Amino acid sequence: MMLLFNTKEWLDPEWLATAAGIAITFVVFIMGVPSLIFQTFIAGGLRDVYNERLGSGWARLFVIQVVLIVVIFLLSNVGFDRSVSEEHSGWLVPLFVLAALILVLILGLRSLIKNFRSSRNIEQQLSEKIANDAIRHFETHKTVPQKDLEDLGILARELRSGRAKNIFLEQCEKLVEYLLNIPQEHRDTKLIGKILNDAVSLSVTYDGAQFNNENMRKALDILSFTYNYILHHTTGDSSSSYLNTTIGNCMKEIGIKAMHKDDLLAVMDAVEKLSAMEATSKEMFVLGNDALQQGHVQPAVAVIKKLGGKVRSSIAPDQAAKEEDQRTFYFWLGLVSKIHQLGGAAQDFARRRLQTTLASFDDAHEALQALFKETQQHFYQVADFDTVDAVRELEGFIFSR
């Protein structure tokens, strides 16, 4: 009130300069708040994504405030009040100046409050914004922009483990589910595979990822859900094999990451989900073999039991086995041979698995020995010489009796 009534001249230069000064100072302060928030609350890798996805409101606010300040300066022109009738010049022009100043302050205050509130859930806002933008773009153009995929990859690497990353994974799941519900003739399985590999799996397997069991289990659930959906809602589509391969590889990578973090629950979950898929014997072998190298026998035993069930139902001396069934046998025998090398109780376990799984070969030693030779040849071709030696050692034990 002193600002308004301190002088008899409503448009006194000092009064107008004070009003403009207040507006400019406040705008500079408000415009500096986003920078403070970026530095304090937003990880460096997320700032560009935030600016592109959620920063447009800040630019609009700045333009509006600059326009209001220009209005104040125009009203402060000493000749402006002369264009207004003397009857109204005493209160109309100052009222305009005051209104513009108050509007600047209100807009700035709202922006300040909004920025501080949004700083609490920036990760959630970005995850939802990218997923929703990708869905809207796909509805119109039947594709997801490369920029959206890149931003998902940035969030996968930069978001903190725990709740923030779980929210991100939920948004990825929403996007994947939307793409799965597209009619089969228009479904882009390569796009879905890219999201699973470069966002879902990457979020828990990249080198800098912090360990979080909940995040790993969530990622595995998304992969399993995708496989089951494709399995039950796809007919005669060869492109689904690409997606199945991608899912299997992602599960394997998550299992290995969990293994290195000593999270055996996540490893066993990965083994269980892989065993429910077709043509994943190689991924299961890699998991079991890595478990043995890390000193964890339990996951390797679980893999042997799962693969052993498939071998028992598909390999017999009096029938020709499919190529995939033969591969399953190779990987199963490779792990059994490595367990046998451990000696002691582990060796007893390996012998019992051989007896129960290959009971049909009791009177077909030549056919069984041929399978041993084929297994050695398979691992020799992929330069896995440790497994070749393990199988050869087990072969010598069995057929020397």
Short mmCIF file of N, CA and C in Angstrom, two decimals, residues 124-234:
data_model
loop_
_atom_site.label_atom_id
_atom_site.label_comp_id
_atom_site.label_asym_id
_atom_site.label_seq_id
_atom_site.Cartn_x
_atom_site.Cartn_y
_atom_site.Cartn_z
N GLN A 124 8.56 -41.02 -12.02
CA GLN A 124 7.24 -41.52 -12.42
C GLN A 124 6.67 -40.70 -13.56
N GLN A 125 6.82 -39.38 -13.49
CA GLN A 125 6.30 -38.52 -14.56
C GLN A 125 6.96 -38.85 -15.90
N LEU A 126 8.29 -39.02 -15.88
CA LEU A 126 9.00 -39.30 -17.12
C LEU A 126 8.60 -40.67 -17.68
N SER A 127 8.51 -41.67 -16.81
CA SER A 127 8.14 -43.02 -17.27
C SER A 127 6.76 -43.00 -17.91
N GLU A 128 5.81 -42.36 -17.24
CA GLU A 128 4.44 -42.31 -17.77
C GLU A 128 4.39 -41.50 -19.07
N LYS A 129 5.12 -40.39 -19.11
CA LYS A 129 5.10 -39.54 -20.30
C LYS A 129 5.64 -40.26 -21.52
N ILE A 130 6.77 -40.95 -21.38
CA ILE A 130 7.37 -41.65 -22.52
C ILE A 130 6.46 -42.78 -23.00
N ALA A 131 5.93 -43.58 -22.05
CA ALA A 131 5.05 -44.69 -22.44
C ALA A 131 3.79 -44.18 -23.12
N ASN A 132 3.19 -43.13 -22.57
CA ASN A 132 1.97 -42.58 -23.17
C ASN A 132 2.24 -41.96 -24.54
N ASP A 133 3.37 -41.27 -24.68
CA ASP A 133 3.72 -40.70 -25.99
C ASP A 133 3.93 -41.80 -27.03
N ALA A 134 4.59 -42.88 -26.61
CA ALA A 134 4.83 -43.99 -27.54
C ALA A 134 3.51 -44.63 -27.98
N ILE A 135 2.58 -44.78 -27.06
CA ILE A 135 1.28 -45.38 -27.41
C ILE A 135 0.50 -44.48 -28.35
N ARG A 136 0.49 -43.18 -28.05
CA ARG A 136 -0.24 -42.24 -28.92
C ARG A 136 0.36 -42.22 -30.32
N HIS A 137 1.68 -42.24 -30.41
CA HIS A 137 2.33 -42.22 -31.72
C HIS A 137 2.02 -43.50 -32.48
N PHE A 138 2.01 -44.64 -31.79
CA PHE A 138 1.73 -45.91 -32.46
C PHE A 138 0.29 -45.94 -32.97
N GLU A 139 -0.63 -45.36 -32.21
CA GLU A 139 -2.03 -45.34 -32.65
C GLU A 139 -2.19 -44.62 -33.98
N THR A 140 -1.34 -43.61 -34.22
CA THR A 140 -1.44 -42.82 -35.44
C THR A 140 -0.56 -43.35 -36.56
N HIS A 141 0.68 -43.72 -36.22
CA HIS A 141 1.67 -44.05 -37.25
C HIS A 141 2.06 -45.53 -37.27
N LYS A 142 1.52 -46.33 -36.37
CA LYS A 142 1.80 -47.77 -36.32
C LYS A 142 3.27 -48.08 -36.09
N THR A 143 3.94 -47.21 -35.39
CA THR A 143 5.32 -47.44 -35.01
C THR A 143 5.65 -46.59 -33.79
N VAL A 144 6.73 -46.94 -33.11
CA VAL A 144 7.19 -46.18 -31.96
C VAL A 144 8.46 -45.43 -32.36
N PRO A 145 8.53 -44.12 -32.14
CA PRO A 145 9.72 -43.36 -32.55
C PRO A 145 10.99 -43.89 -31.89
N GLN A 146 12.09 -43.80 -32.61
CA GLN A 146 13.37 -44.22 -32.07
C GLN A 146 13.74 -43.41 -30.83
N LYS A 147 13.32 -42.14 -30.80
CA LYS A 147 13.63 -41.29 -29.65
C LYS A 147 12.97 -41.83 -28.39
N ASP A 148 11.75 -42.35 -28.50
CA ASP A 148 11.09 -42.93 -27.33
C ASP A 148 11.85 -44.15 -26.83
N LEU A 149 12.32 -44.98 -27.75
CA LEU A 149 13.08 -46.16 -27.36
C LEU A 149 14.41 -45.76 -26.70
N GLU A 150 15.04 -44.74 -27.24
CA GLU A 150 16.30 -44.26 -26.64
C GLU A 150 16.07 -43.71 -25.24
N ASP A 151 14.98 -42.97 -25.05
CA ASP A 151 14.69 -42.41 -23.74
C ASP A 151 14.35 -43.50 -22.73
N LEU A 152 13.67 -44.54 -23.17
CA LEU A 152 13.41 -45.68 -22.29
C LEU A 152 14.73 -46.31 -21.84
N GLY A 153 15.69 -46.41 -22.77
CA GLY A 153 17.00 -46.96 -22.42
C GLY A 153 17.73 -46.09 -21.42
N ILE A 154 17.59 -44.76 -21.56
CA ILE A 154 18.23 -43.84 -20.61
C ILE A 154 17.63 -44.02 -19.23
N LEU A 155 16.31 -44.09 -19.14
CA LEU A 155 15.66 -44.30 -17.85
C LEU A 155 16.06 -45.65 -17.25
N ALA A 156 16.18 -46.67 -18.09
CA ALA A 156 16.56 -48.00 -17.60
C ALA A 156 17.91 -47.96 -16.89
N ARG A 157 18.82 -47.13 -17.41
CA ARG A 157 20.15 -47.05 -16.81
C ARG A 157 20.23 -46.05 -15.66
N GLU A 158 19.48 -44.96 -15.74
CA GLU A 158 19.68 -43.86 -14.81
C GLU A 158 18.79 -43.90 -13.57
N LEU A 159 17.63 -44.54 -13.64
CA LEU A 159 16.72 -44.54 -12.50
C LEU A 159 17.28 -45.35 -11.34
N ARG A 160 16.98 -44.89 -10.15
CA ARG A 160 17.42 -45.59 -8.96
C ARG A 160 16.68 -46.92 -8.82
N SER A 161 17.38 -47.91 -8.31
CA SER A 161 16.74 -49.20 -8.05
C SER A 161 15.72 -49.05 -6.94
N GLY A 162 14.74 -49.96 -6.95
CA GLY A 162 13.70 -49.90 -5.94
C GLY A 162 12.38 -49.43 -6.53
N ARG A 163 11.70 -48.56 -5.80
CA ARG A 163 10.36 -48.13 -6.21
C ARG A 163 10.38 -47.40 -7.54
N ALA A 164 11.34 -46.49 -7.74
CA ALA A 164 11.39 -45.71 -8.98
C ALA A 164 11.53 -46.62 -10.18
N LYS A 165 12.38 -47.62 -10.09
CA LYS A 165 12.57 -48.53 -11.23
C LYS A 165 11.38 -49.46 -11.40
N ASN A 166 10.73 -49.82 -10.31
CA ASN A 166 9.53 -50.64 -10.43
C ASN A 166 8.42 -49.90 -11.16
N ILE A 167 8.28 -48.60 -10.89
CA ILE A 167 7.30 -47.78 -11.60
C ILE A 167 7.64 -47.74 -13.09
N PHE A 168 8.93 -47.60 -13.39
CA PHE A 168 9.38 -47.61 -14.78
C PHE A 168 9.04 -48.94 -15.45
N LEU A 169 9.28 -50.04 -14.77
CA LEU A 169 8.98 -51.36 -15.33
C LEU A 169 7.48 -51.54 -15.53
N GLU A 170 6.67 -50.98 -14.65
CA GLU A 170 5.22 -51.05 -14.83
C GLU A 170 4.78 -50.31 -16.09
N GLN A 171 5.42 -49.17 -16.37
CA GLN A 171 5.09 -48.43 -17.59
C GLN A 171 5.56 -49.20 -18.83
N CYS A 172 6.72 -49.85 -18.74
CA CYS A 172 7.18 -50.70 -19.85
C CYS A 172 6.20 -51.84 -20.08
N GLU A 173 5.70 -52.42 -18.99
CA GLU A 173 4.72 -53.50 -19.11
C GLU A 173 3.44 -53.01 -19.79
N LYS A 174 3.02 -51.79 -19.44
CA LYS A 174 1.82 -51.22 -20.07
C LYS A 174 2.03 -51.04 -21.57
N LEU A 175 3.21 -50.57 -21.95
CA LEU A 175 3.51 -50.37 -23.36
C LEU A 175 3.58 -51.71 -24.10
N VAL A 176 4.25 -52.69 -23.50
CA VAL A 176 4.36 -54.02 -24.13
C VAL A 176 2.98 -54.66 -24.26
N GLU A 177 2.16 -54.54 -23.22
CA GLU A 177 0.82 -55.14 -23.28
C GLU A 177 -0.02 -54.49 -24.38
N TYR A 178 0.13 -53.17 -24.54
CA TYR A 178 -0.59 -52.50 -25.61
C TYR A 178 -0.15 -53.03 -26.97
N LEU A 179 1.16 -53.19 -27.17
CA LEU A 179 1.68 -53.68 -28.45
C LEU A 179 1.31 -55.14 -28.69
N LEU A 180 1.17 -55.91 -27.62
CA LEU A 180 0.75 -57.30 -27.78
C LEU A 180 -0.71 -57.41 -28.19
N ASN A 181 -1.52 -56.48 -27.74
CA ASN A 181 -2.95 -56.53 -28.05
C ASN A 181 -3.28 -56.07 -29.47
N ILE A 182 -2.26 -55.61 -30.19
CA ILE A 182 -2.47 -55.28 -31.60
C ILE A 182 -2.80 -56.57 -32.36
N PRO A 183 -3.72 -56.53 -33.30
CA PRO A 183 -4.01 -57.74 -34.10
C PRO A 183 -2.73 -58.36 -34.65
N GLN A 184 -2.70 -59.69 -34.72
CA GLN A 184 -1.48 -60.41 -35.06
C GLN A 184 -0.87 -59.95 -36.38
N GLU A 185 -1.71 -59.63 -37.37
CA GLU A 185 -1.17 -59.25 -38.67
C GLU A 185 -0.45 -57.90 -38.63
N HIS A 186 -0.73 -57.09 -37.59
CA HIS A 186 -0.08 -55.78 -37.47
C HIS A 186 0.90 -55.73 -36.30
N ARG A 187 1.04 -56.81 -35.58
CA ARG A 187 1.90 -56.82 -34.40
C ARG A 187 3.38 -56.79 -34.81
N ASP A 188 4.15 -55.94 -34.19
CA ASP A 188 5.57 -55.80 -34.48
C ASP A 188 6.37 -56.50 -33.39
N THR A 189 6.69 -57.77 -33.59
CA THR A 189 7.40 -58.52 -32.55
C THR A 189 8.83 -58.04 -32.35
N LYS A 190 9.44 -57.51 -33.41
CA LYS A 190 10.81 -56.98 -33.26
C LYS A 190 10.82 -55.74 -32.37
N LEU A 191 9.79 -54.92 -32.50
CA LEU A 191 9.68 -53.74 -31.64
C LEU A 191 9.48 -54.17 -30.19
N ILE A 192 8.62 -55.16 -29.97
CA ILE A 192 8.41 -55.65 -28.61
C ILE A 192 9.70 -56.22 -28.04
N GLY A 193 10.42 -57.00 -28.87
CA GLY A 193 11.69 -57.57 -28.43
C GLY A 193 12.71 -56.50 -28.08
N LYS A 194 12.71 -55.42 -28.83
CA LYS A 194 13.65 -54.33 -28.56
C LYS A 194 13.35 -53.66 -27.22
N ILE A 195 12.06 -53.48 -26.92
CA ILE A 195 11.68 -52.89 -25.65
C ILE A 195 12.07 -53.82 -24.50
N LEU A 196 11.84 -55.11 -24.67
CA LEU A 196 12.19 -56.07 -23.62
C LEU A 196 13.70 -56.11 -23.38
N ASN A 197 14.46 -56.07 -24.45
CA ASN A 197 15.91 -56.19 -24.33
C ASN A 197 16.57 -54.89 -23.89
N ASP A 198 16.15 -53.77 -24.51
CA ASP A 198 16.84 -52.49 -24.29
C ASP A 198 16.24 -51.65 -23.18
N ALA A 199 15.14 -52.10 -22.58
CA ALA A 199 14.53 -51.34 -21.48
C ALA A 199 14.29 -52.25 -20.27
N VAL A 200 13.48 -53.29 -20.45
CA VAL A 200 13.11 -54.15 -19.32
C VAL A 200 14.33 -54.89 -18.78
N SER A 201 15.00 -55.65 -19.64
CA SER A 201 16.16 -56.41 -19.19
C SER A 201 17.33 -55.50 -18.81
N LEU A 202 17.57 -54.49 -19.61
CA LEU A 202 18.70 -53.58 -19.35
C LEU A 202 18.58 -52.90 -17.99
N SER A 203 17.35 -52.65 -17.54
CA SER A 203 17.16 -51.92 -16.28
C SER A 203 17.74 -52.66 -15.08
N VAL A 204 17.93 -53.97 -15.18
CA VAL A 204 18.47 -54.72 -14.05
C VAL A 204 19.78 -55.44 -14.37
N THR A 205 20.25 -55.37 -15.62
CA THR A 205 21.46 -56.12 -15.98
C THR A 205 22.64 -55.25 -16.38
N TYR A 206 22.44 -53.95 -16.60
CA TYR A 206 23.59 -53.14 -17.04
C TYR A 206 24.61 -53.04 -15.92
N ASP A 207 25.84 -52.72 -16.27
CA ASP A 207 26.96 -52.83 -15.34
C ASP A 207 26.79 -52.00 -14.08
N GLY A 208 26.18 -50.83 -14.21
CA GLY A 208 26.06 -49.95 -13.05
C GLY A 208 24.80 -50.15 -12.24
N ALA A 209 24.01 -51.16 -12.56
CA ALA A 209 22.73 -51.36 -11.86
C ALA A 209 22.95 -51.79 -10.41
N GLN A 210 22.20 -51.15 -9.50
CA GLN A 210 22.22 -51.57 -8.12
C GLN A 210 21.32 -52.80 -7.96
N PHE A 211 21.72 -53.69 -7.06
CA PHE A 211 20.96 -54.92 -6.89
C PHE A 211 19.64 -54.64 -6.19
N ASN A 212 18.58 -55.20 -6.74
CA ASN A 212 17.26 -55.11 -6.11
C ASN A 212 16.45 -56.33 -6.54
N ASN A 213 16.14 -57.20 -5.61
CA ASN A 213 15.43 -58.43 -5.92
C ASN A 213 14.06 -58.16 -6.50
N GLU A 214 13.36 -57.15 -5.98
CA GLU A 214 12.01 -56.84 -6.46
C GLU A 214 12.03 -56.43 -7.93
N ASN A 215 13.04 -55.62 -8.31
CA ASN A 215 13.14 -55.21 -9.70
C ASN A 215 13.41 -56.39 -10.62
N MET A 216 14.29 -57.30 -10.19
CA MET A 216 14.60 -58.47 -11.01
C MET A 216 13.38 -59.36 -11.18
N ARG A 217 12.65 -59.57 -10.10
CA ARG A 217 11.45 -60.41 -10.19
C ARG A 217 10.41 -59.77 -11.10
N LYS A 218 10.29 -58.44 -11.03
CA LYS A 218 9.33 -57.74 -11.88
C LYS A 218 9.72 -57.88 -13.35
N ALA A 219 11.00 -57.72 -13.66
CA ALA A 219 11.47 -57.86 -15.04
C ALA A 219 11.21 -59.27 -15.55
N LEU A 220 11.47 -60.28 -14.73
CA LEU A 220 11.22 -61.66 -15.13
C LEU A 220 9.73 -61.91 -15.36
N ASP A 221 8.89 -61.30 -14.53
CA ASP A 221 7.44 -61.47 -14.70
C ASP A 221 6.96 -60.88 -16.02
N ILE A 222 7.52 -59.72 -16.39
CA ILE A 222 7.14 -59.10 -17.67
C ILE A 222 7.55 -59.99 -18.83
N LEU A 223 8.74 -60.55 -18.76
CA LEU A 223 9.22 -61.43 -19.83
C LEU A 223 8.35 -62.69 -19.91
N SER A 224 8.02 -63.27 -18.77
CA SER A 224 7.20 -64.47 -18.76
C SER A 224 5.80 -64.18 -19.28
N PHE A 225 5.25 -63.04 -18.88
CA PHE A 225 3.92 -62.65 -19.37
C PHE A 225 3.91 -62.52 -20.88
N THR A 226 4.96 -61.90 -21.44
CA THR A 226 5.05 -61.71 -22.88
C THR A 226 5.12 -63.05 -23.60
N TYR A 227 5.93 -63.97 -23.08
CA TYR A 227 6.04 -65.29 -23.71
C TYR A 227 4.70 -66.01 -23.70
N ASN A 228 4.04 -66.01 -22.56
CA ASN A 228 2.76 -66.73 -22.45
C ASN A 228 1.70 -66.12 -23.37
N TYR A 229 1.72 -64.80 -23.50
CA TYR A 229 0.75 -64.15 -24.38
C TYR A 229 0.99 -64.57 -25.83
N ILE A 230 2.25 -64.52 -26.25
CA ILE A 230 2.59 -64.91 -27.62
C ILE A 230 2.25 -66.38 -27.85
N LEU A 231 2.49 -67.21 -26.85
CA LEU A 231 2.24 -68.65 -26.98
C LEU A 231 0.76 -68.94 -27.21
N HIS A 232 -0.10 -68.19 -26.54
CA HIS A 232 -1.53 -68.49 -26.59
C HIS A 232 -2.31 -67.61 -27.56
N HIS A 233 -1.67 -66.58 -28.12
CA HIS A 233 -2.40 -65.68 -29.02
C HIS A 233 -1.71 -65.53 -30.38
N THR A 234 -0.88 -66.51 -30.72
CA THR A 234 -0.20 -66.46 -32.01
C THR A 234 -0.34 -67.81 -32.69
#
